[in-house]
XYZ file of C-alpha atoms in Angstrom:
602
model
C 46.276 -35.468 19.172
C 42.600 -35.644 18.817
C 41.781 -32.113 16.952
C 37.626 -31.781 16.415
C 36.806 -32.770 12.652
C 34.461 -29.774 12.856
C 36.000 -26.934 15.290
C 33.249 -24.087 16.313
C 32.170 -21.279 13.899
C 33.537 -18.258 15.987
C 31.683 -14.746 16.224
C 31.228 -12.340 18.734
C 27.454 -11.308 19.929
C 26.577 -7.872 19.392
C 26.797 -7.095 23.105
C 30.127 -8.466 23.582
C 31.471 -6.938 20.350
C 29.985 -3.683 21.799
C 32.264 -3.899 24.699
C 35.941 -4.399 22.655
C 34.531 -1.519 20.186
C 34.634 0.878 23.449
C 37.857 -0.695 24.796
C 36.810 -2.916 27.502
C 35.835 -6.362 28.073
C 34.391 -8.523 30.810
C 35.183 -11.752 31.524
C 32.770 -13.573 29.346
C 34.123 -11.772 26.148
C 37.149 -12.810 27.181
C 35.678 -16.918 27.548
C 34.756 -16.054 23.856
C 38.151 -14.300 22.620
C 39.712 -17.322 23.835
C 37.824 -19.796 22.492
C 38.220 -18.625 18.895
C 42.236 -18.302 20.231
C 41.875 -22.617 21.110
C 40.487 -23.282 17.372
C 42.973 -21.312 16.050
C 46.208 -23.021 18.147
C 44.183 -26.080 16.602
C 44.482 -25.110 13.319
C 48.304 -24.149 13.589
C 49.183 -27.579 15.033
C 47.577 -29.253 12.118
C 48.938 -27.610 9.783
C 52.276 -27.976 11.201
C 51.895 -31.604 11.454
C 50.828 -31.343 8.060
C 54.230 -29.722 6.699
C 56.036 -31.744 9.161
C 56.015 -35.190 10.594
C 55.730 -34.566 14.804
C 55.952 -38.448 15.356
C 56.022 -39.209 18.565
C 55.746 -35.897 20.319
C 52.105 -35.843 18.414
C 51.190 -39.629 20.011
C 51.784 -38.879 23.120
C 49.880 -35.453 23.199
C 47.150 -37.095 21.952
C 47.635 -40.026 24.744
C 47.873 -36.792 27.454
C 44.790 -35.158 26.117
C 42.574 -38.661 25.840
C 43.469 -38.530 29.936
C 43.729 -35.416 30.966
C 42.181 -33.070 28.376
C 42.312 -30.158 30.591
C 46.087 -30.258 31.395
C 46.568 -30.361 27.091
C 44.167 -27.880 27.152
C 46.557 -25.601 29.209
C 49.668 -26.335 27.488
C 48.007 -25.614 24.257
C 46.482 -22.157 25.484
C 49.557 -21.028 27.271
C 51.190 -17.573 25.788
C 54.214 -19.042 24.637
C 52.393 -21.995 22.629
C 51.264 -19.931 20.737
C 54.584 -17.742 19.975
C 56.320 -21.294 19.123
C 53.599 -22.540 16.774
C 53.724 -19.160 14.714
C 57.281 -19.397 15.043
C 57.859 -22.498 13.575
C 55.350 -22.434 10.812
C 56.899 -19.295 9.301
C 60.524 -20.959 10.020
C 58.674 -23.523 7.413
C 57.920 -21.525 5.051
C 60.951 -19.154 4.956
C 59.493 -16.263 6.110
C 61.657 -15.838 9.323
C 65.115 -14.767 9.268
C 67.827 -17.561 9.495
C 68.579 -17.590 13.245
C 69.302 -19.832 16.355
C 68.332 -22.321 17.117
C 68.670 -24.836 14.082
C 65.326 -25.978 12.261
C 65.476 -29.269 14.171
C 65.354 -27.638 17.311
C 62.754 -24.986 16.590
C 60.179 -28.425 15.598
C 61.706 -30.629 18.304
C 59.830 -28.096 20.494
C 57.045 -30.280 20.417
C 58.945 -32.978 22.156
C 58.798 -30.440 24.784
C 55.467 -29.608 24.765
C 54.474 -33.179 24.598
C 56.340 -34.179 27.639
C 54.876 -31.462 29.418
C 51.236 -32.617 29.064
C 52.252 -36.105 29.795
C 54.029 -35.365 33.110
C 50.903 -33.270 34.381
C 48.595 -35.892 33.001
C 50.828 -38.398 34.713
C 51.563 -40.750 31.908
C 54.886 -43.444 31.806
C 56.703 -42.430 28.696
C 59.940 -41.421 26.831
C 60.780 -38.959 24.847
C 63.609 -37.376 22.995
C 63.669 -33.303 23.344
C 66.459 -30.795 22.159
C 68.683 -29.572 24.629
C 69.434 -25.631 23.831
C 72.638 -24.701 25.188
C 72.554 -26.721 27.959
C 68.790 -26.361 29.206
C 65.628 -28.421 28.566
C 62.068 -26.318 28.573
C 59.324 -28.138 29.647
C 57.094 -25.663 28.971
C 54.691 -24.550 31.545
C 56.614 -26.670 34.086
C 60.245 -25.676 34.712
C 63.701 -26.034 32.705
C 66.473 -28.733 33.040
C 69.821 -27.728 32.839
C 72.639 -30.362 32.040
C 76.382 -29.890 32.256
C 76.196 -30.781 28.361
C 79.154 -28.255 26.313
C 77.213 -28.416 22.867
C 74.965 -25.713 22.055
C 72.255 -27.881 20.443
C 72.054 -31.627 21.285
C 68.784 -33.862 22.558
C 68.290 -35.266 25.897
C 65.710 -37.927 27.317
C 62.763 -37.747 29.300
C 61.392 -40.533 30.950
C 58.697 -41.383 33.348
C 57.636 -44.379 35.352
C 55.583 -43.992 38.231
C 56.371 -41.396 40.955
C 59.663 -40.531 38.861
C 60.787 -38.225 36.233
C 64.048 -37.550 35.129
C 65.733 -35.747 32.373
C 69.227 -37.218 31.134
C 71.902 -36.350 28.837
C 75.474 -37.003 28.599
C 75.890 -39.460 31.177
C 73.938 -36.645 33.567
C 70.825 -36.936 34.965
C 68.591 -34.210 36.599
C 65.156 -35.387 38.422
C 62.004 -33.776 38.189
C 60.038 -33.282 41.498
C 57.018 -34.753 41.708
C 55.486 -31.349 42.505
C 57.797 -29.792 39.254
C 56.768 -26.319 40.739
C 59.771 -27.095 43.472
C 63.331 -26.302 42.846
C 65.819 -29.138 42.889
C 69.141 -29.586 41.885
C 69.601 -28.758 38.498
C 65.777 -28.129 37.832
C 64.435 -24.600 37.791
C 60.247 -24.240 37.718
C 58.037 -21.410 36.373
C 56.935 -19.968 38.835
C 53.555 -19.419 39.535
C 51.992 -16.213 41.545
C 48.677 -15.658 43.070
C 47.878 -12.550 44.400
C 44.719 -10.989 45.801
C 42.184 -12.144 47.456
C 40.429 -15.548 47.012
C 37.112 -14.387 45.048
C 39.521 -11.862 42.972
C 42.528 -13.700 42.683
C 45.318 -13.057 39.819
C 47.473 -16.394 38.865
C 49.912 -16.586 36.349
C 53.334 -17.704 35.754
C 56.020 -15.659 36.362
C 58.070 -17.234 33.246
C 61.936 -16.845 32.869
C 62.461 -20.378 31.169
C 60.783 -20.874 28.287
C 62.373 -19.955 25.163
C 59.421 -18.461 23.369
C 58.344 -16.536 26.517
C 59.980 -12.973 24.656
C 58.826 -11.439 22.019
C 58.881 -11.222 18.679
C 62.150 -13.122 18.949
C 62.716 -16.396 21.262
C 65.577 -16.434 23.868
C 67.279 -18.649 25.917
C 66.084 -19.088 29.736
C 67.559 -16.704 32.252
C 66.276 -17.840 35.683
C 65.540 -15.199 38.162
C 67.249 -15.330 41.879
C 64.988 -15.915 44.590
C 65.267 -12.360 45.946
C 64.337 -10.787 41.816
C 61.384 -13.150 42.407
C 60.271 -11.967 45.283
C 60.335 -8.164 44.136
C 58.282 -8.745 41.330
C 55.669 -10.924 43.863
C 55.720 -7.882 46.034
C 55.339 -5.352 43.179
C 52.536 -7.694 41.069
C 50.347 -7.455 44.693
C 50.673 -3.805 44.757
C 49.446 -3.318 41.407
C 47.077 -5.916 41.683
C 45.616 -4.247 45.067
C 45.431 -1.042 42.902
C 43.427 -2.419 40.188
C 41.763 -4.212 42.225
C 40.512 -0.918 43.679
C 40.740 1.333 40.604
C 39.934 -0.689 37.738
C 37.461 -3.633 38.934
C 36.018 -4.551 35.958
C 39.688 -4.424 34.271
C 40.675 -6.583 36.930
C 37.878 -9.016 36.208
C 38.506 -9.818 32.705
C 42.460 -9.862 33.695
C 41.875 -12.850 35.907
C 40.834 -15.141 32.880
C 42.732 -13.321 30.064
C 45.947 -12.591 31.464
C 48.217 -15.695 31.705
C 52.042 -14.943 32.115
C 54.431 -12.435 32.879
C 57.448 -12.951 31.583
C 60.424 -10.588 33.628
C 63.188 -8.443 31.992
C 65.575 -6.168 33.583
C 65.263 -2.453 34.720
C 65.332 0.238 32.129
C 66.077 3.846 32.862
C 63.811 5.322 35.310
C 60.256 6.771 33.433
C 60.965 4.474 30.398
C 59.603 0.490 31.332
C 59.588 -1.228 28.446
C 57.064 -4.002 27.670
C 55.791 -6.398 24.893
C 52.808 -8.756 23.819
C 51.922 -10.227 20.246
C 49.057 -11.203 19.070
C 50.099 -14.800 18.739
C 50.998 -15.131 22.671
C 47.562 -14.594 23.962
C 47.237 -13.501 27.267
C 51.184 -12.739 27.846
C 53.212 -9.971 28.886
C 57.033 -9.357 28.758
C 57.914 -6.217 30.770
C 61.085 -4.888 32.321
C 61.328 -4.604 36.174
C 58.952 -1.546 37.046
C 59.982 1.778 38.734
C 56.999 0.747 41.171
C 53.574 -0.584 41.383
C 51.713 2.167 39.760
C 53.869 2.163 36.828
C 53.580 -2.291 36.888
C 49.716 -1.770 37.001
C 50.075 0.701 33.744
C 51.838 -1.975 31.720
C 49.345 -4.699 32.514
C 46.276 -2.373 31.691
C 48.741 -1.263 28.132
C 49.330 -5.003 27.238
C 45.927 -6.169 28.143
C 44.679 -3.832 25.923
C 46.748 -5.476 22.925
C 46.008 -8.738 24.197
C 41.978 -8.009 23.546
C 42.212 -6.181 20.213
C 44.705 -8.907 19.028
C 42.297 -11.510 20.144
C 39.565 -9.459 18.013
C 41.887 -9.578 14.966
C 41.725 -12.920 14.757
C 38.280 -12.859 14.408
C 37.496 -10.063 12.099
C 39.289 -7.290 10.407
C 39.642 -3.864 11.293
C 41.240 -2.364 8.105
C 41.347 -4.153 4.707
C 44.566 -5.156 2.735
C 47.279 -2.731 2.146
C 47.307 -1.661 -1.568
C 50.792 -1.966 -3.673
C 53.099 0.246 -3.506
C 55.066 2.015 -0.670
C 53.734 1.769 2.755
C 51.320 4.859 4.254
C 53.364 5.899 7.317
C 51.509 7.752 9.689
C 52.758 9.840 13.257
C 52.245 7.998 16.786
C 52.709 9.634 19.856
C 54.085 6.781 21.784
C 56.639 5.875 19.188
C 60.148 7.437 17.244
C 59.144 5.539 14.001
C 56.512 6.410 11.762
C 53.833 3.311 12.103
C 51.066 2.364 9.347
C 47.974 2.288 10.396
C 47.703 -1.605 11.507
C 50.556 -0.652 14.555
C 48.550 2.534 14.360
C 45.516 0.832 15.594
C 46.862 -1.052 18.196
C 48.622 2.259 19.888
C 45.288 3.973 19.574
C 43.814 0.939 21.334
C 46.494 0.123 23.946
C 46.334 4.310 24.816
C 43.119 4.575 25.269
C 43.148 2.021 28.040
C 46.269 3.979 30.048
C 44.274 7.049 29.742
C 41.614 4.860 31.510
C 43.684 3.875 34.402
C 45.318 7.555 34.874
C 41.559 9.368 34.746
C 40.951 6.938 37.852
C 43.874 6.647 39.489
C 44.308 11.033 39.881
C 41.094 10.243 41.715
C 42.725 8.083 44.235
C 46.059 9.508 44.068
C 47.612 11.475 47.512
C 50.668 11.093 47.545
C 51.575 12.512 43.906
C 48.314 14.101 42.068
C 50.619 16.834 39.902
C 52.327 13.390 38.195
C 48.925 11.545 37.663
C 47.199 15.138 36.761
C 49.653 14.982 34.217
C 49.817 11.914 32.767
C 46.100 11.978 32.117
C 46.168 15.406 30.141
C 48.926 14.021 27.950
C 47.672 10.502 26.913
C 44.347 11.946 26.354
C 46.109 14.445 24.034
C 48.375 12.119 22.378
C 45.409 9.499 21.942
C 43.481 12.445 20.265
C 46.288 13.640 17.946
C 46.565 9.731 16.605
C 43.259 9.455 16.091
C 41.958 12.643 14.175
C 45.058 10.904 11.170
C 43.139 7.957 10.720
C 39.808 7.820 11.760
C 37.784 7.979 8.176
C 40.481 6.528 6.560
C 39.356 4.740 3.150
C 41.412 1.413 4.249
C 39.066 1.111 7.779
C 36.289 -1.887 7.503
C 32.636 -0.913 8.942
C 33.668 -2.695 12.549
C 37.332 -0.435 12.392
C 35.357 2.904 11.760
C 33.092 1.987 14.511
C 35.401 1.298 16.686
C 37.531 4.314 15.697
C 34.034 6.559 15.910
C 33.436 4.966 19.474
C 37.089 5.930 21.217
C 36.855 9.248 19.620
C 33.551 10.198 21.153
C 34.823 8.436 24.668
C 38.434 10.649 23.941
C 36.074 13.999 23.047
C 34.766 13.470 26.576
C 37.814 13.359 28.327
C 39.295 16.186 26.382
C 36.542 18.581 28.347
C 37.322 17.072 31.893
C 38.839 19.899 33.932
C 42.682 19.166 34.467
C 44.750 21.460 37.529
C 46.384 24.513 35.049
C 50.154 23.141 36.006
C 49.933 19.402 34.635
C 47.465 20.765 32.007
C 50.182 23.332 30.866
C 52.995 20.456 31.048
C 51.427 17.724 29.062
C 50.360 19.989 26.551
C 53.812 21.010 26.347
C 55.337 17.999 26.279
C 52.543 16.774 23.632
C 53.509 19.314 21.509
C 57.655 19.111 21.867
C 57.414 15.112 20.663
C 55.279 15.787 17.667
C 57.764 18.580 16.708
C 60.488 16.130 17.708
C 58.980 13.741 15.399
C 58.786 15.886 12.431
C 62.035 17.327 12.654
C 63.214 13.388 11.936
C 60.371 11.887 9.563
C 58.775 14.798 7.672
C 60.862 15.458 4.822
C 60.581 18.755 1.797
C 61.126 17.935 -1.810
C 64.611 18.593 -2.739
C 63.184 20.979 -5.575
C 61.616 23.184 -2.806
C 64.817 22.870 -0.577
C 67.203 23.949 -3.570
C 65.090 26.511 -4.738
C 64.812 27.983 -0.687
C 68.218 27.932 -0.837
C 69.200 30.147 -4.285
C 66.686 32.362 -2.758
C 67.856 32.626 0.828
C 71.368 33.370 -1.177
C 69.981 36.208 -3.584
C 68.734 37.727 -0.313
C 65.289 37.094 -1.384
C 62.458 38.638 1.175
C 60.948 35.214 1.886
C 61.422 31.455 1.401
C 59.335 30.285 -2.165
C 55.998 28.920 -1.743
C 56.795 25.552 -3.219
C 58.387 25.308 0.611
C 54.341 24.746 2.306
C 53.968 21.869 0.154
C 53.255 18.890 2.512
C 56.630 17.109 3.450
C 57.177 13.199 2.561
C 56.995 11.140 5.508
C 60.328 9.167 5.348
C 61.959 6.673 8.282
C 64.606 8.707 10.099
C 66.582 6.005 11.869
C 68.599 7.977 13.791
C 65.449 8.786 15.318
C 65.933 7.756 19.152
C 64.719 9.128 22.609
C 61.823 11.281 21.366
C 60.224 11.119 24.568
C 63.776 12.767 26.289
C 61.925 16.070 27.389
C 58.454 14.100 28.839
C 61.321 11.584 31.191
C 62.738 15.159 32.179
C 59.302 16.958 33.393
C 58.453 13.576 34.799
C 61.961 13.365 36.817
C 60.647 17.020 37.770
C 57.723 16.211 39.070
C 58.780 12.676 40.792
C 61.870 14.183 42.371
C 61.746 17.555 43.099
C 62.911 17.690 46.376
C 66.119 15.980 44.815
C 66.216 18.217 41.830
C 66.245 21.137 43.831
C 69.835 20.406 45.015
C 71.151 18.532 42.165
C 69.696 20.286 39.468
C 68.703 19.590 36.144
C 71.879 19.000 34.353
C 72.763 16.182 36.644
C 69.074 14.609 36.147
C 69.579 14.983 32.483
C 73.209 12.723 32.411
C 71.470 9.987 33.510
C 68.015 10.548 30.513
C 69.604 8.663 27.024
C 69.070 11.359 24.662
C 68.532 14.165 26.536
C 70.307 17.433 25.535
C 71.312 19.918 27.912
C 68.965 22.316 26.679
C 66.341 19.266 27.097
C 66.877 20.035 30.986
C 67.242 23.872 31.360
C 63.870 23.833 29.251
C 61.970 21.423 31.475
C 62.640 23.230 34.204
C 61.680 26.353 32.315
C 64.955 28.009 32.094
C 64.327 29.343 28.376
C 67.455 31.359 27.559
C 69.548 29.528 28.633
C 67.642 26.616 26.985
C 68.219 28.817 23.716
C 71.966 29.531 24.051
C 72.311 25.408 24.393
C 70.210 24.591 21.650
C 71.807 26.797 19.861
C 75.433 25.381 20.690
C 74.187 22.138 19.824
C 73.287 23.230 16.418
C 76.101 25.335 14.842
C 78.824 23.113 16.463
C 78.213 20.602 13.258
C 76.306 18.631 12.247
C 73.308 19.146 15.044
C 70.745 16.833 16.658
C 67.410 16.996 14.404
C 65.671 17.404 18.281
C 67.261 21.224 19.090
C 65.259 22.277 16.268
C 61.992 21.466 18.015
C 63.724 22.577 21.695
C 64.807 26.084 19.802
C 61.214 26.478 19.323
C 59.848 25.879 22.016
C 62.188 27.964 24.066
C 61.641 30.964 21.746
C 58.406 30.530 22.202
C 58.684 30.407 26.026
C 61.069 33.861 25.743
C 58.456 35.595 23.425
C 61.439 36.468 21.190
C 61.651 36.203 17.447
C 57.899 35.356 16.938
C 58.752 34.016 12.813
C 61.298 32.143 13.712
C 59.429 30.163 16.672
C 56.263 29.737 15.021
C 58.345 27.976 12.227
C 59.922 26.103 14.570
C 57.321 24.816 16.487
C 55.359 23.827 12.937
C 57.542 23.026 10.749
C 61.224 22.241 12.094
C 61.599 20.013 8.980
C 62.121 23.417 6.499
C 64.544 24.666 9.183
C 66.729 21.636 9.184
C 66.604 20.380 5.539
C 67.727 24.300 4.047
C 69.840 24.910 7.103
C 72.109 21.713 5.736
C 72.060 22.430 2.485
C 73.113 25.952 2.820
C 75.936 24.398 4.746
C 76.487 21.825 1.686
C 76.067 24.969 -0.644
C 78.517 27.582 0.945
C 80.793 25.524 3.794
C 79.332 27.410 6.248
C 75.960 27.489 8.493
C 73.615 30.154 9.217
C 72.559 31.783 11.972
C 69.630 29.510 13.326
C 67.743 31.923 14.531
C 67.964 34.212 11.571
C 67.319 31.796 9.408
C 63.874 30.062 10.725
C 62.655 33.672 11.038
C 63.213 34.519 7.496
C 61.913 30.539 6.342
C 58.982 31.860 8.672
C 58.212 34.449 6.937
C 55.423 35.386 4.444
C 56.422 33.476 1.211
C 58.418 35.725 -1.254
């Protein structure tokens, strides 16, 4: 393959650089981001050959790219490319765990990708390619599948004319000359258009290639034709919405946005979706509770898919000193994040928050739920931000970009929201921060033992040494932090429902939900309290009904110590609260006990 002797010097004009430091983007940033992506897949292919002899897979590239440059061109810049080049080279190097497929399969890939380019670029060859478990990936075209038992062997490819075939084990499956047909044993990536002509979306709807999932490969899982044509029908509804809502979104989607690879349906309010930075321009993403909630997750991994194009052209924090990792709170997560995953939350946020302060604009049919989800991401976005934003580790181009969101955030902060979703989201807000701390924020032992010999002497307050700031430390038994924010949203999505099913039932089907979780998102506070409170002297209680037993104090107006401690600090609560029950075989009153840790210090 014919790689330029002296590949561009990459940088991004002040104009365009202005537009990723505010979050957006246009399509010719995007022309740039992915021409610094090209010299980088470049790069990673020559070095691979480097560490590696490709053989023939790397002659007959190059013979598919002296012909058809454009059609190498594509296989080179599609999403997954790039997933198996970074894939392989750390596989290399040791720096990947030991997993499927063997090493000779992971670098046969190339085969693959080589007989790809030649079939589009219409070359006679043949080629040997690795057979995974029965299937052949061509990427970007389709997947073989032969009735082969072994789960790694190689098959052949050949072409000659108007005919393509893949063979193994005495079995042969054809190619069509159109490989975007289905045929007996041959299933093709699809490909979707949507929208209209001028503002068309194409991609590929992938469910073949191995590398389409992320950060891990996996082994094709064709959809049915009816799966296929839900996700059609939902990709034109969220396209018609952007389309509408987010033009300019939409614009720089159309060049930057390349596959979509499908996963199944999640629990209703919790879609689940991926990118990396080293699959530019795709997007795995579980089957969608509708079209608003599909358009979301394109704007979210968009987002990552600019700033991780960005990375690769300049720094946004410098490297991590020795030591143990600085762990910092995000809203969107259950696991403490440094500030790198930080970063890209912050950035990937501030884009939904985008989308929902338009879309409450256009929304009829539910304004309460978009209302709401505005107010919250907004707040969450601003909570992230105020940990990190004149952090010592941030280069000049990550404090202004940090500087710029902020100021856009401060504005949306003072847009009027309806009292009810305000009220909600700043609830909710609030509950998965003190969620999060009653998991990752951790006293000193010291201060914990010495709380305790005091709470024992019958001392009139907890000891001082208690404020110090906690240790962040991993919790991870720390799942389903978001169980509260699914409930309100299952409130305000389906009340007419709720109102004869009510919220118990709702909360069976929300993983991690407690049944206090329920009665307090539909504001029933005592009884809220009494379950909380069941949950935690019953044993060893969920960390999470420390933060609901404040909140629904503080919704009772009872015990005003004991909630504001709560709501703070659950952490003290929980860490003394066990160790009294270590210390004497028997547990507190709650209640009784965050009051008097809530109290002035003794």
């Amino acid at each position: 393959m014919c790689v330029e002797p002296s590949l561009p010097r990459h940088h991004l004009p002040p104009e365009r650089l202005a537009e990723l430091v505010r979050g957006e983007g246009g399509p010719a940033t995007l022309d740039l981001l992915l021409g610094g992506e090209r010299s980088r897949r470049l790069l990673l292919l020559r070095l691979l050959d480097d560490s590696t002899d490709l053989g023939p897979a790397w002659d007959l590239i190059s013979a598919a790219q002296r012909l058809a440059p454009q059609v190498v061109d594509e296989v080179l810049m599609y999403p997954q490319t790039g997933m198996w080049l970074t894939t392989a080279l750390r596989r290399l190097r040791g720096r990947a765990p030991v997993e499927e497929p063997p090493p000779w399969v992971e670098l046969g890939h190339m085969a693959a990708l080589a007989a790809a380019a030649a079939l589009r670029a219409g070359l006679d060859f043949t080629i040997q390619v690795p057979v995974r478990h029965g299937r052949v990936p061509l990427p970007t075209l389709g997947c073989a599948v032969l009735p082969t038992t072994e789960p790694w062997t190689t098959a052949t490819v050949r072409a000659e004319g108007d005919q393509a075939v893949v063979e193994a084990a005495g079995a042969e499956v054809a190619i069509p000359r159109q490989a975007v047909s289905a045929a007996p044993g041959w299933h093709p990536v699809r490909r979707l258009g949507v929208g209209p002509r001028e503002r068309r979306l194409e991609l590929a709807l992938d469910d073949v290639d191995p590398y389409r999932t992320y950060p891990r490969p996996t082994e094709p899982r064709p959809l049915s034709g009816d799966a296929a044509a839900q996700w059609r029908q939902m990709l034109e509804q969220a396209w018609d919405m952007l389309l509408r809502e987010q033009p300019e979104t939409a614009r720089a989607m159309q060049r930057g946005l390349l596959s979509l690879t499908p996963t199944p349906a999640g629990e209703r309010f919790r879609p689940r979706s991926v990118s990396a930075g080293d699959a530019f321009g795709g997007v795995e993403a579980s089957e969608p509770d509708d079209a608003v909630q599909l358009a979301v997750t394109l704007v979210h991994e968009f987002q990552h898919t600019k700033l991780g194009g960005l990375l690769h052209l300049a720094p946004l924090v410098t490297h991590a000193p020795e030591g143990p990792a600085e762990l910092w709170y995000a809203p969107w997560r259950n696991d403490p994040r440094p500030i790198e995953g930080l970063l890209q939350g912050i950035y990937a946020f501030v884009g939904i928050v985008r989308f929902w302060r338009e879309h409450r604009k256009a929304e009829a049919a539910r304004p309460t739920m978009a209302h709401f989800e505005f107010a919250l991401w907004r707040a969450h976005v601003a909570r992230a931000m105020e940990q990190v934003r004149r952090h010592r580790r941030l280069t000049p181009l990550g404090t202004t970009l940090l500087e710029t969101l902020h100021d856009h955030c401060a504005d949306w902060l003072a847009e009027p929201v309806p009292e009810e979703s305000l009220a909600l989201a700043r609830f909710c807000a609030a509950d998965h921060d003190t969620r999060w701390r009653a998991h990752h924020a951790r006293p000193s032992e010291r201060a914990v033992d010495t709380a305790v010999r005091a709470w024992l002497d019958g001392a009139n307050g907890p000891p001082a040494a208690l404020e110090s700031a906690p240790e962040t430390v991993p919790d991870p038994a720390a799942r389903w932090l978001d169980s509260l924010t699914v409930l309100v949203r299952h409130r305000l999505g389906d009340g007419d429902r709720i109102s004869r099913d009510g919220p118990e039932k709702i909360a069976a089907g929300v993983t991690g939900a407690l049944t206090g979780d329920a009665l307090l998102a539909w504001g029933d506070a005592p009884a809220a309290r009494h379950a909380y409170l069941a949950d935690l002297t019953a044993g060893s209680g969920p960390a999470a009904a420390w933060a609901g037993l404040g909140r629904s104090l503080a919704m009772t107006d009872t015990d005003p110590e004991a909630a504001r401690l709560l709501c703070r600090h659950p952490e003290r609560a929980r860490a003394v609260y066990e160790a009294l029950g270590r210390a004497t075989g028997r547990a507190p009153d709650p209640v009784r006990l965050a009051g008097w840790l809530g109290s002035p210090p003794a």
